[in-house]
Amino acid sequence: MAVDLSVKLGPLQLASPLLTASGCSGYGKELDRYHDLGVYGAIVGKSISRNPRLGNPYPRTCETPAGMINAIGLQNEGFDSFVKNTLPKMRGFGTKAIVNAVGHDFEEYVWLVERFDNEEGIAALELNLSCPNVAGGMKFATDPGECERLVAACRAKTKLPLIAKLSPNVTDIAEIARAAERGGADMLSAINTLVGMAVDWRKRKPLVANFTGGLSGPAIKPVALRCVWQAAKAVKIPVIAIGGISTADDVLEFMVAGASACQIGTILFVEPDAGRTIHAGLKQRLIDAGVPRVSDLIGTLEGLPRPAACEV
Ligand SMILES: Cc1cc2nc3c(=O)[nH]c(=O)nc-3n(C[C@H](O)[C@H](O)[C@H](O)COP(=O)(O)O)c2cc1C
Protein backbone atom coordinates (compact mmCIF):
# COMPACT_ATOMS: atom_id res chain seq x y z
CA MET A 1 0.00 0.00 0.00
CA ALA A 2 1.34 3.43 -0.94
CA VAL A 3 0.92 6.03 1.77
CA ASP A 4 0.80 9.79 1.37
CA LEU A 5 2.74 11.81 3.95
CA SER A 6 1.98 15.21 2.44
CA VAL A 7 0.19 17.84 4.51
CA LYS A 8 -1.26 21.24 3.71
CA LEU A 9 -0.94 23.91 6.36
CA GLY A 10 -3.00 26.79 5.05
CA PRO A 11 -0.82 28.29 2.29
CA LEU A 12 2.08 25.89 2.96
CA GLN A 13 2.15 22.52 1.21
CA LEU A 14 4.70 20.06 2.63
CA ALA A 15 5.78 16.66 1.27
CA SER A 16 6.25 15.36 4.82
CA PRO A 17 4.76 16.36 8.19
CA LEU A 18 8.23 16.23 9.76
CA LEU A 19 10.26 19.44 10.25
CA THR A 20 13.34 20.30 12.23
CA ALA A 21 12.86 22.55 15.27
CA SER A 22 14.69 25.87 15.42
CA GLY A 23 18.05 25.89 17.15
CA CYS A 24 18.60 22.14 17.33
CA SER A 25 20.30 21.45 14.00
CA GLY A 26 21.70 24.73 12.71
CA TYR A 27 20.62 25.46 9.15
CA GLY A 28 20.69 22.06 7.43
CA LYS A 29 24.34 21.30 6.72
CA GLU A 30 24.75 19.79 10.18
CA LEU A 31 22.24 17.05 9.25
CA ASP A 32 22.92 16.75 5.53
CA ARG A 33 25.90 14.45 6.15
CA TYR A 34 23.65 11.83 7.78
CA HIS A 35 20.93 11.37 5.15
CA ASP A 36 18.88 12.97 2.39
CA LEU A 37 16.99 15.87 3.97
CA GLY A 38 14.00 15.16 1.70
CA VAL A 39 12.49 13.25 4.64
CA TYR A 40 11.75 16.65 6.13
CA GLY A 41 8.87 18.74 4.82
CA ALA A 42 11.02 21.73 5.76
CA ILE A 43 14.16 22.69 7.62
CA VAL A 44 13.61 25.39 10.24
CA GLY A 45 16.79 27.35 10.97
CA LYS A 46 17.95 28.76 14.29
CA SER A 47 16.54 32.17 15.18
CA ILE A 48 18.02 35.10 13.26
CA SER A 49 18.15 38.61 14.68
CA ARG A 50 19.04 41.91 13.01
CA ASN A 51 22.58 42.03 14.42
CA PRO A 52 24.88 39.13 15.29
CA ARG A 53 24.48 37.82 18.84
CA LEU A 54 27.15 36.08 20.87
CA GLY A 55 24.69 34.45 23.22
CA ASN A 56 25.04 33.77 26.95
CA PRO A 57 28.16 32.83 28.94
CA TYR A 58 29.18 29.15 29.15
CA PRO A 59 28.16 26.57 30.29
CA ARG A 60 24.98 26.94 28.26
CA THR A 61 23.57 23.42 28.21
CA CYS A 62 23.17 20.53 30.62
CA GLU A 63 21.43 17.18 30.61
CA THR A 64 18.41 16.62 32.83
CA PRO A 65 16.23 13.53 33.30
CA ALA A 66 14.69 12.75 29.87
CA GLY A 67 15.78 16.08 28.49
CA MET A 68 18.14 19.02 28.57
CA ILE A 69 18.30 22.63 29.66
CA ASN A 70 19.75 25.21 27.31
CA ALA A 71 20.48 28.88 27.75
CA ILE A 72 22.19 29.59 24.43
CA GLY A 73 20.81 33.12 24.38
CA LEU A 74 20.01 33.22 20.66
CA GLN A 75 23.56 33.19 19.35
CA ASN A 76 23.42 33.80 15.60
CA GLU A 77 25.31 35.49 12.78
CA GLY A 78 22.75 38.26 12.22
CA PHE A 79 20.59 39.13 9.21
CA ASP A 80 23.22 40.33 6.70
CA SER A 81 25.55 37.38 7.07
CA PHE A 82 22.65 34.91 7.17
CA VAL A 83 21.19 36.19 3.92
CA LYS A 84 24.59 36.26 2.21
CA ASN A 85 26.17 33.06 3.49
CA THR A 86 23.63 30.68 5.01
CA LEU A 87 20.26 31.15 3.32
CA PRO A 88 21.64 30.19 -0.14
CA LYS A 89 22.83 26.87 1.35
CA MET A 90 19.50 26.29 3.12
CA ARG A 91 17.79 26.49 -0.26
CA GLY A 92 19.96 23.70 -1.65
CA PHE A 93 18.90 20.72 0.47
CA GLY A 94 15.98 19.53 -1.66
CA THR A 95 13.45 20.55 0.96
CA LYS A 96 11.76 23.78 1.96
CA ALA A 97 13.54 26.40 4.07
CA ILE A 98 11.71 28.07 6.93
CA VAL A 99 13.37 31.06 8.54
CA ASN A 100 12.88 31.71 12.26
CA ALA A 101 13.11 35.40 13.22
CA VAL A 102 13.60 36.91 16.66
CA GLY A 103 13.74 40.52 17.81
CA HIS A 104 14.83 42.32 20.94
CA ASP A 105 11.77 44.51 20.54
CA PHE A 106 8.75 45.19 18.36
CA GLU A 107 10.70 47.22 15.78
CA GLU A 108 13.33 44.54 15.30
CA TYR A 109 10.73 41.86 14.52
CA VAL A 110 9.01 44.09 11.99
CA TRP A 111 12.35 45.10 10.45
CA LEU A 112 13.32 41.44 10.01
CA VAL A 113 10.00 40.36 8.52
CA GLU A 114 10.08 43.20 6.00
CA ARG A 115 13.64 42.27 4.94
CA PHE A 116 12.97 38.53 4.73
CA ASP A 117 9.95 39.24 2.55
CA ASN A 118 12.38 40.42 -0.18
CA GLU A 119 14.45 37.22 -0.13
CA GLU A 120 13.97 34.31 -2.52
CA GLY A 121 13.31 30.73 -1.53
CA ILE A 122 11.81 31.15 1.93
CA ALA A 123 8.80 28.85 2.35
CA ALA A 124 7.58 30.48 5.56
CA LEU A 125 8.62 32.73 8.42
CA GLU A 126 8.42 31.48 11.98
CA LEU A 127 8.32 34.21 14.64
CA ASN A 128 10.08 33.16 17.82
CA LEU A 129 7.75 34.99 20.18
CA SER A 130 8.89 33.00 23.11
CA CYS A 131 12.53 32.74 24.00
CA PRO A 132 12.90 32.36 27.76
CA ASN A 133 16.68 32.92 27.76
CA VAL A 134 16.94 36.61 26.89
CA ALA A 135 15.87 39.63 28.92
CA GLY A 136 12.36 40.73 27.93
CA GLY A 137 12.08 37.74 25.58
CA MET A 138 8.68 36.62 26.76
CA LYS A 139 6.22 39.50 26.58
CA PHE A 140 4.98 38.78 23.04
CA ALA A 141 4.25 35.19 24.04
CA THR A 142 2.59 35.93 27.35
CA ASP A 143 0.49 39.06 26.78
CA PRO A 144 -2.34 38.47 24.27
CA GLY A 145 -2.57 42.16 23.33
CA GLU A 146 1.19 42.42 22.66
CA CYS A 147 1.13 39.14 20.74
CA GLU A 148 -1.72 40.27 18.47
CA ARG A 149 -0.14 43.69 17.92
CA LEU A 150 3.21 42.17 16.92
CA VAL A 151 1.77 39.47 14.66
CA ALA A 152 -0.48 42.04 12.94
CA ALA A 153 2.48 44.38 12.33
CA CYS A 154 4.52 41.49 10.88
CA ARG A 155 1.55 40.31 8.82
CA ALA A 156 1.35 43.75 7.22
CA LYS A 157 4.98 43.47 6.06
CA THR A 158 4.93 40.07 4.34
CA LYS A 159 2.95 37.78 2.09
CA LEU A 160 5.03 34.81 3.23
CA PRO A 161 3.20 32.22 5.33
CA LEU A 162 3.61 33.37 8.93
CA ILE A 163 4.01 30.96 11.84
CA ALA A 164 3.68 32.27 15.42
CA LYS A 165 5.75 30.12 17.78
CA LEU A 166 4.13 29.99 21.20
CA SER A 167 5.48 29.49 24.68
CA PRO A 168 4.18 26.99 27.22
CA ASN A 169 5.15 29.42 30.00
CA VAL A 170 1.68 30.95 30.18
CA THR A 171 -1.47 30.43 32.20
CA ASP A 172 -3.73 29.92 29.18
CA ILE A 173 -2.15 29.01 25.85
CA ALA A 174 -5.55 29.07 24.11
CA GLU A 175 -5.83 32.79 24.78
CA ILE A 176 -2.42 33.49 23.18
CA ALA A 177 -3.23 31.14 20.28
CA ARG A 178 -6.39 33.12 19.54
CA ALA A 179 -4.45 36.41 19.78
CA ALA A 180 -1.90 35.20 17.19
CA GLU A 181 -4.73 34.06 14.92
CA ARG A 182 -6.46 37.43 15.23
CA GLY A 183 -3.16 39.12 14.38
CA GLY A 184 -3.13 37.22 11.07
CA ALA A 185 -0.80 34.27 11.66
CA ASP A 186 -1.30 31.52 9.06
CA MET A 187 -0.19 28.87 11.53
CA LEU A 188 0.94 28.37 15.09
CA SER A 189 3.83 26.30 16.33
CA ALA A 190 3.94 25.09 19.93
CA ILE A 191 5.81 24.73 22.14
CA ASN A 192 9.07 26.47 22.84
CA THR A 193 10.98 25.33 25.93
CA LEU A 194 9.73 25.45 29.53
CA VAL A 195 11.72 27.63 31.92
CA GLY A 196 13.75 25.26 34.08
CA MET A 197 16.78 25.07 36.33
CA ALA A 198 19.42 22.57 37.43
CA VAL A 199 22.06 22.95 40.17
CA ASP A 200 25.18 21.15 41.41
CA TRP A 201 24.64 21.23 45.17
CA ARG A 202 28.26 20.27 45.94
CA LYS A 203 29.66 23.22 44.03
CA ARG A 204 26.70 25.44 44.96
CA LYS A 205 26.52 26.38 41.31
CA PRO A 206 23.85 26.35 38.63
CA LEU A 207 24.54 23.92 35.76
CA VAL A 208 24.00 26.66 33.19
CA ALA A 209 25.70 30.00 33.83
CA ASN A 210 22.44 31.84 33.17
CA PHE A 211 20.94 30.02 36.22
CA THR A 212 17.70 29.28 34.34
CA GLY A 213 17.24 27.90 30.84
CA GLY A 214 14.79 26.19 28.53
CA LEU A 215 13.83 22.60 29.28
CA SER A 216 13.28 20.41 26.20
CA GLY A 217 13.18 16.76 25.18
CA PRO A 218 10.91 13.83 26.09
CA ALA A 219 10.42 15.29 29.60
CA ILE A 220 8.20 18.03 28.12
CA LYS A 221 6.20 15.87 25.70
CA PRO A 222 3.05 15.55 27.84
CA VAL A 223 3.03 19.33 28.41
CA ALA A 224 3.50 19.93 24.68
CA LEU A 225 0.71 17.50 23.83
CA ARG A 226 -1.64 19.29 26.21
CA CYS A 227 -0.69 22.70 24.76
CA VAL A 228 -1.09 21.57 21.14
CA TRP A 229 -4.48 20.04 21.91
CA GLN A 230 -5.65 23.21 23.69
CA ALA A 231 -4.33 25.47 20.91
CA ALA A 232 -5.86 23.32 18.16
CA LYS A 233 -9.24 23.51 19.87
CA ALA A 234 -8.96 27.29 20.21
CA VAL A 235 -8.15 28.27 16.61
CA LYS A 236 -9.05 27.43 13.00
CA ILE A 237 -5.49 27.79 11.65
CA PRO A 238 -3.13 24.77 11.60
CA VAL A 239 -0.89 24.02 14.56
CA ILE A 240 2.64 22.60 14.25
CA ALA A 241 3.61 20.49 17.27
CA ILE A 242 7.01 20.74 18.99
CA GLY A 243 8.19 19.25 22.27
CA GLY A 244 9.93 15.98 22.98
CA ILE A 245 8.91 14.38 19.70
CA SER A 246 11.32 11.50 19.14
CA THR A 247 9.49 8.65 17.36
CA ALA A 248 6.93 8.04 14.61
CA ASP A 249 4.36 7.21 17.29
CA ASP A 250 5.02 10.57 18.97
CA VAL A 251 4.33 12.32 15.64
CA LEU A 252 1.07 10.43 15.16
CA GLU A 253 -0.04 11.11 18.75
CA PHE A 254 0.42 14.85 18.19
CA MET A 255 -1.33 14.73 14.82
CA VAL A 256 -4.34 12.92 16.25
CA ALA A 257 -4.39 15.54 19.05
CA GLY A 258 -4.68 18.33 16.46
CA ALA A 259 -1.23 18.99 14.97
CA SER A 260 -0.94 19.31 11.19
CA ALA A 261 2.84 18.76 11.28
CA CYS A 262 5.61 18.18 13.85
CA GLN A 263 9.08 19.57 14.52
CA ILE A 264 11.87 17.56 16.11
CA GLY A 265 14.58 19.20 18.20
CA THR A 266 16.36 17.65 21.16
CA ILE A 267 16.22 14.10 19.74
CA LEU A 268 18.66 15.30 17.03
CA PHE A 269 21.39 15.74 19.65
CA VAL A 270 21.07 12.05 20.48
CA GLU A 271 20.14 10.65 17.06
CA PRO A 272 21.12 13.05 14.28
CA ASP A 273 19.46 10.70 11.76
CA ALA A 274 16.16 10.60 13.68
CA GLY A 275 14.42 12.27 10.72
CA ARG A 276 15.11 9.27 8.52
CA THR A 277 14.03 6.77 11.18
CA ILE A 278 10.83 8.67 11.99
CA HIS A 279 9.96 9.13 8.31
CA ALA A 280 10.30 5.40 7.64
CA GLY A 281 8.36 4.66 10.84
CA LEU A 282 5.51 6.93 9.78
CA LYS A 283 5.09 5.07 6.50
CA GLN A 284 5.12 1.71 8.25
CA ARG A 285 2.65 2.80 10.95
CA LEU A 286 0.21 4.05 8.32
CA ILE A 287 0.51 0.81 6.33
CA ASP A 288 -0.02 -1.24 9.49
CA ALA A 289 -3.07 0.83 10.45
CA GLY A 290 -4.48 0.85 6.88
CA VAL A 291 -4.47 4.66 6.77
CA PRO A 292 -3.58 5.87 3.24
CA ARG A 293 -2.92 9.54 4.06
CA VAL A 294 -1.32 10.94 7.20
CA SER A 295 -3.55 14.01 6.85
CA ASP A 296 -6.55 11.72 7.51
CA LEU A 297 -5.39 11.48 11.12
CA ILE A 298 -5.14 15.22 11.90
CA GLY A 299 -7.41 16.25 14.76
CA THR A 300 -9.18 12.91 14.93
CA LEU A 301 -8.89 12.63 18.70
CA GLU A 302 -12.25 12.18 20.35
CA GLY A 303 -13.95 15.54 20.87
CA LEU A 304 -11.76 17.65 18.55
CA PRO A 305 -13.15 19.61 15.59
CA ARG A 306 -10.91 19.02 12.53
CA PRO A 307 -8.99 22.15 11.43
CA ALA A 308 -10.50 23.36 8.14
CA ALA A 309 -7.16 24.55 6.76
CA CYS A 310 -5.46 21.15 6.81
CA GLU A 311 -7.30 19.47 3.90
CA VAL A 312 -4.84 18.24 1.25
C1 LIG B 1 19.86 24.02 22.16
C2 LIG B 1 18.52 24.59 21.77
C3 LIG B 1 18.47 25.79 21.07
C4 LIG B 1 17.23 26.33 20.70
N1 LIG B 1 17.19 27.49 19.99
C5 LIG B 1 16.00 27.98 19.57
C6 LIG B 1 15.95 29.14 18.76
O1 LIG B 1 16.97 29.73 18.40
N2 LIG B 1 14.72 29.60 18.36
C7 LIG B 1 13.56 28.96 18.71
O2 LIG B 1 12.47 29.41 18.29
N3 LIG B 1 13.58 27.83 19.46
C8 LIG B 1 14.76 27.34 19.90
N4 LIG B 1 14.80 26.19 20.65
C9 LIG B 1 13.52 25.52 21.02
C10 LIG B 1 13.19 24.37 20.06
O3 LIG B 1 12.98 24.82 18.75
C11 LIG B 1 11.93 23.62 20.54
O4 LIG B 1 10.83 24.50 20.55
C12 LIG B 1 12.09 23.01 21.94
O5 LIG B 1 13.40 22.54 22.14
C13 LIG B 1 11.11 21.86 22.18
O6 LIG B 1 11.29 20.81 21.26
P1 LIG B 1 12.20 19.50 21.57
O7 LIG B 1 11.76 18.99 22.89
O8 LIG B 1 11.92 18.56 20.43
O9 LIG B 1 13.61 19.95 21.58
C14 LIG B 1 16.03 25.63 21.04
C15 LIG B 1 16.10 24.43 21.74
C16 LIG B 1 17.33 23.90 22.10
C17 LIG B 1 17.36 22.58 22.84
Coordinates of C-alpha atoms and ligand atoms in Angstrom, one line a residue:
M1 CA 0.0 0.0 0.0
A2 CA 1.3 3.4 -0.9
V3 CA 0.9 6.0 1.8
D4 CA 0.8 9.8 1.4
L5 CA 2.7 11.8 4.0
S6 CA 2.0 15.2 2.4
V7 CA 0.2 17.8 4.5
K8 CA -1.3 21.2 3.7
L9 CA -0.9 23.9 6.4
G10 CA -3.0 26.8 5.0
P11 CA -0.8 28.3 2.3
L12 CA 2.1 25.9 3.0
Q13 CA 2.1 22.5 1.2
L14 CA 4.7 20.1 2.6
A15 CA 5.8 16.7 1.3
S16 CA 6.3 15.4 4.8
P17 CA 4.8 16.4 8.2
L18 CA 8.2 16.2 9.8
L19 CA 10.3 19.4 10.2
T20 CA 13.3 20.3 12.2
A21 CA 12.9 22.6 15.3
S22 CA 14.7 25.9 15.4
G23 CA 18.1 25.9 17.2
C24 CA 18.6 22.1 17.3
S25 CA 20.3 21.5 14.0
G26 CA 21.7 24.7 12.7
Y27 CA 20.6 25.5 9.1
G28 CA 20.7 22.1 7.4
K29 CA 24.3 21.3 6.7
E30 CA 24.8 19.8 10.2
L31 CA 22.2 17.0 9.3
D32 CA 22.9 16.7 5.5
R33 CA 25.9 14.5 6.2
Y34 CA 23.6 11.8 7.8
H35 CA 20.9 11.4 5.1
D36 CA 18.9 13.0 2.4
L37 CA 17.0 15.9 4.0
G38 CA 14.0 15.2 1.7
V39 CA 12.5 13.3 4.6
Y40 CA 11.8 16.7 6.1
G41 CA 8.9 18.7 4.8
A42 CA 11.0 21.7 5.8
I43 CA 14.2 22.7 7.6
V44 CA 13.6 25.4 10.2
G45 CA 16.8 27.3 11.0
K46 CA 18.0 28.8 14.3
S47 CA 16.5 32.2 15.2
I48 CA 18.0 35.1 13.3
S49 CA 18.2 38.6 14.7
R50 CA 19.0 41.9 13.0
N51 CA 22.6 42.0 14.4
P52 CA 24.9 39.1 15.3
R53 CA 24.5 37.8 18.8
L54 CA 27.2 36.1 20.9
G55 CA 24.7 34.4 23.2
N56 CA 25.0 33.8 27.0
P57 CA 28.2 32.8 28.9
Y58 CA 29.2 29.1 29.1
P59 CA 28.2 26.6 30.3
R60 CA 25.0 26.9 28.3
T61 CA 23.6 23.4 28.2
C62 CA 23.2 20.5 30.6
E63 CA 21.4 17.2 30.6
T64 CA 18.4 16.6 32.8
P65 CA 16.2 13.5 33.3
A66 CA 14.7 12.7 29.9
G67 CA 15.8 16.1 28.5
M68 CA 18.1 19.0 28.6
I69 CA 18.3 22.6 29.7
N70 CA 19.8 25.2 27.3
A71 CA 20.5 28.9 27.7
I72 CA 22.2 29.6 24.4
G73 CA 20.8 33.1 24.4
L74 CA 20.0 33.2 20.7
Q75 CA 23.6 33.2 19.4
N76 CA 23.4 33.8 15.6
E77 CA 25.3 35.5 12.8
G78 CA 22.7 38.3 12.2
F79 CA 20.6 39.1 9.2
D80 CA 23.2 40.3 6.7
S81 CA 25.6 37.4 7.1
F82 CA 22.7 34.9 7.2
V83 CA 21.2 36.2 3.9
K84 CA 24.6 36.3 2.2
N85 CA 26.2 33.1 3.5
T86 CA 23.6 30.7 5.0
L87 CA 20.3 31.1 3.3
P88 CA 21.6 30.2 -0.1
K89 CA 22.8 26.9 1.4
M90 CA 19.5 26.3 3.1
R91 CA 17.8 26.5 -0.3
G92 CA 20.0 23.7 -1.7
F93 CA 18.9 20.7 0.5
G94 CA 16.0 19.5 -1.7
T95 CA 13.5 20.5 1.0
K96 CA 11.8 23.8 2.0
A97 CA 13.5 26.4 4.1
I98 CA 11.7 28.1 6.9
V99 CA 13.4 31.1 8.5
N100 CA 12.9 31.7 12.3
A101 CA 13.1 35.4 13.2
V102 CA 13.6 36.9 16.7
G103 CA 13.7 40.5 17.8
H104 CA 14.8 42.3 20.9
D105 CA 11.8 44.5 20.5
F106 CA 8.7 45.2 18.4
E107 CA 10.7 47.2 15.8
E108 CA 13.3 44.5 15.3
Y109 CA 10.7 41.9 14.5
V110 CA 9.0 44.1 12.0
W111 CA 12.4 45.1 10.4
L112 CA 13.3 41.4 10.0
V113 CA 10.0 40.4 8.5
E114 CA 10.1 43.2 6.0
R115 CA 13.6 42.3 4.9
F116 CA 13.0 38.5 4.7
D117 CA 9.9 39.2 2.5
N118 CA 12.4 40.4 -0.2
E119 CA 14.4 37.2 -0.1
E120 CA 14.0 34.3 -2.5
G121 CA 13.3 30.7 -1.5
I122 CA 11.8 31.2 1.9
A123 CA 8.8 28.9 2.4
A124 CA 7.6 30.5 5.6
L125 CA 8.6 32.7 8.4
E126 CA 8.4 31.5 12.0
L127 CA 8.3 34.2 14.6
N128 CA 10.1 33.2 17.8
L129 CA 7.7 35.0 20.2
S130 CA 8.9 33.0 23.1
C131 CA 12.5 32.7 24.0
P132 CA 12.9 32.4 27.8
N133 CA 16.7 32.9 27.8
V134 CA 16.9 36.6 26.9
A135 CA 15.9 39.6 28.9
G136 CA 12.4 40.7 27.9
G137 CA 12.1 37.7 25.6
M138 CA 8.7 36.6 26.8
K139 CA 6.2 39.5 26.6
F140 CA 5.0 38.8 23.0
A141 CA 4.3 35.2 24.0
T142 CA 2.6 35.9 27.3
D143 CA 0.5 39.1 26.8
P144 CA -2.3 38.5 24.3
G145 CA -2.6 42.2 23.3
E146 CA 1.2 42.4 22.7
C147 CA 1.1 39.1 20.7
E148 CA -1.7 40.3 18.5
R149 CA -0.1 43.7 17.9
L150 CA 3.2 42.2 16.9
V151 CA 1.8 39.5 14.7
A152 CA -0.5 42.0 12.9
A153 CA 2.5 44.4 12.3
C154 CA 4.5 41.5 10.9
R155 CA 1.5 40.3 8.8
A156 CA 1.4 43.8 7.2
K157 CA 5.0 43.5 6.1
T158 CA 4.9 40.1 4.3
K159 CA 3.0 37.8 2.1
L160 CA 5.0 34.8 3.2
P161 CA 3.2 32.2 5.3
L162 CA 3.6 33.4 8.9
I163 CA 4.0 31.0 11.8
A164 CA 3.7 32.3 15.4
K165 CA 5.7 30.1 17.8
L166 CA 4.1 30.0 21.2
S167 CA 5.5 29.5 24.7
P168 CA 4.2 27.0 27.2
N169 CA 5.2 29.4 30.0
V170 CA 1.7 31.0 30.2
T171 CA -1.5 30.4 32.2
D172 CA -3.7 29.9 29.2
I173 CA -2.2 29.0 25.8
A174 CA -5.6 29.1 24.1
E175 CA -5.8 32.8 24.8
I176 CA -2.4 33.5 23.2
A177 CA -3.2 31.1 20.3
R178 CA -6.4 33.1 19.5
A179 CA -4.5 36.4 19.8
A180 CA -1.9 35.2 17.2
E181 CA -4.7 34.1 14.9
R182 CA -6.5 37.4 15.2
G183 CA -3.2 39.1 14.4
G184 CA -3.1 37.2 11.1
A185 CA -0.8 34.3 11.7
D186 CA -1.3 31.5 9.1
M187 CA -0.2 28.9 11.5
L188 CA 0.9 28.4 15.1
S189 CA 3.8 26.3 16.3
A190 CA 3.9 25.1 19.9
I191 CA 5.8 24.7 22.1
N192 CA 9.1 26.5 22.8
T193 CA 11.0 25.3 25.9
L194 CA 9.7 25.4 29.5
V195 CA 11.7 27.6 31.9
G196 CA 13.8 25.3 34.1
M197 CA 16.8 25.1 36.3
A198 CA 19.4 22.6 37.4
V199 CA 22.1 22.9 40.2
D200 CA 25.2 21.2 41.4
W201 CA 24.6 21.2 45.2
R202 CA 28.3 20.3 45.9
K203 CA 29.7 23.2 44.0
R204 CA 26.7 25.4 45.0
K205 CA 26.5 26.4 41.3
P206 CA 23.8 26.4 38.6
L207 CA 24.5 23.9 35.8
V208 CA 24.0 26.7 33.2
A209 CA 25.7 30.0 33.8
N210 CA 22.4 31.8 33.2
F211 CA 20.9 30.0 36.2
T212 CA 17.7 29.3 34.3
G213 CA 17.2 27.9 30.8
G214 CA 14.8 26.2 28.5
L215 CA 13.8 22.6 29.3
S216 CA 13.3 20.4 26.2
G217 CA 13.2 16.8 25.2
P218 CA 10.9 13.8 26.1
A219 CA 10.4 15.3 29.6
I220 CA 8.2 18.0 28.1
K221 CA 6.2 15.9 25.7
P222 CA 3.1 15.6 27.8
V223 CA 3.0 19.3 28.4
A224 CA 3.5 19.9 24.7
L225 CA 0.7 17.5 23.8
R226 CA -1.6 19.3 26.2
C227 CA -0.7 22.7 24.8
V228 CA -1.1 21.6 21.1
W229 CA -4.5 20.0 21.9
Q230 CA -5.6 23.2 23.7
A231 CA -4.3 25.5 20.9
A232 CA -5.9 23.3 18.2
K233 CA -9.2 23.5 19.9
A234 CA -9.0 27.3 20.2
V235 CA -8.2 28.3 16.6
K236 CA -9.0 27.4 13.0
I237 CA -5.5 27.8 11.6
P238 CA -3.1 24.8 11.6
V239 CA -0.9 24.0 14.6
I240 CA 2.6 22.6 14.3
A241 CA 3.6 20.5 17.3
I242 CA 7.0 20.7 19.0
G243 CA 8.2 19.3 22.3
G244 CA 9.9 16.0 23.0
I245 CA 8.9 14.4 19.7
S246 CA 11.3 11.5 19.1
T247 CA 9.5 8.7 17.4
A248 CA 6.9 8.0 14.6
D249 CA 4.4 7.2 17.3
D250 CA 5.0 10.6 19.0
V251 CA 4.3 12.3 15.6
L252 CA 1.1 10.4 15.2
E253 CA 0.0 11.1 18.8
F254 CA 0.4 14.8 18.2
M255 CA -1.3 14.7 14.8
V256 CA -4.3 12.9 16.2
A257 CA -4.4 15.5 19.1
G258 CA -4.7 18.3 16.5
A259 CA -1.2 19.0 15.0
S260 CA -0.9 19.3 11.2
A261 CA 2.8 18.8 11.3
C262 CA 5.6 18.2 13.8
Q263 CA 9.1 19.6 14.5
I264 CA 11.9 17.6 16.1
G265 CA 14.6 19.2 18.2
T266 CA 16.4 17.7 21.2
I267 CA 16.2 14.1 19.7
L268 CA 18.7 15.3 17.0
F269 CA 21.4 15.7 19.7
V270 CA 21.1 12.0 20.5
E271 CA 20.1 10.6 17.1
P272 CA 21.1 13.0 14.3
D273 CA 19.5 10.7 11.8
A274 CA 16.2 10.6 13.7
G275 CA 14.4 12.3 10.7
R276 CA 15.1 9.3 8.5
T277 CA 14.0 6.8 11.2
I278 CA 10.8 8.7 12.0
H279 CA 10.0 9.1 8.3
A280 CA 10.3 5.4 7.6
G281 CA 8.4 4.7 10.8
L282 CA 5.5 6.9 9.8
K283 CA 5.1 5.1 6.5
Q284 CA 5.1 1.7 8.3
R285 CA 2.6 2.8 11.0
L286 CA 0.2 4.0 8.3
I287 CA 0.5 0.8 6.3
D288 CA 0.0 -1.2 9.5
A289 CA -3.1 0.8 10.4
G290 CA -4.5 0.8 6.9
V291 CA -4.5 4.7 6.8
P292 CA -3.6 5.9 3.2
R293 CA -2.9 9.5 4.1
V294 CA -1.3 10.9 7.2
S295 CA -3.6 14.0 6.8
D296 CA -6.6 11.7 7.5
L297 CA -5.4 11.5 11.1
I298 CA -5.1 15.2 11.9
G299 CA -7.4 16.2 14.8
T300 CA -9.2 12.9 14.9
L301 CA -8.9 12.6 18.7
E302 CA -12.2 12.2 20.4
G303 CA -13.9 15.5 20.9
L304 CA -11.8 17.6 18.5
P305 CA -13.2 19.6 15.6
R306 CA -10.9 19.0 12.5
P307 CA -9.0 22.1 11.4
A308 CA -10.5 23.4 8.1
A309 CA -7.2 24.6 6.8
C310 CA -5.5 21.1 6.8
E311 CA -7.3 19.5 3.9
V312 CA -4.8 18.2 1.2
Ligands
LIG1 C1 19.9 24.0 22.2 C2 18.5 24.6 21.8 C3 18.5 25.8 21.1 C4 17.2 26.3 20.7 N1 17.2 27.5 20.0 C5 16.0 28.0 19.6 C6 15.9 29.1 18.8 O1 17.0 29.7 18.4 N2 14.7 29.6 18.4 C7 13.6 29.0 18.7 O2 12.5 29.4 18.3 N3 13.6 27.8 19.5 C8 14.8 27.3 19.9 N4 14.8 26.2 20.6 C9 13.5 25.5 21.0 C10 13.2 24.4 20.1 O3 13.0 24.8 18.7 C11 11.9 23.6 20.5 O4 10.8 24.5 20.6 C12 12.1 23.0 21.9 O5 13.4 22.5 22.1 C13 11.1 21.9 22.2 O6 11.3 20.8 21.3 P1 12.2 19.5 21.6 O7 11.8 19.0 22.9 O8 11.9 18.6 20.4 O9 13.6 20.0 21.6 C14 16.0 25.6 21.0 C15 16.1 24.4 21.7 C16 17.3 23.9 22.1 C17 17.4 22.6 22.8

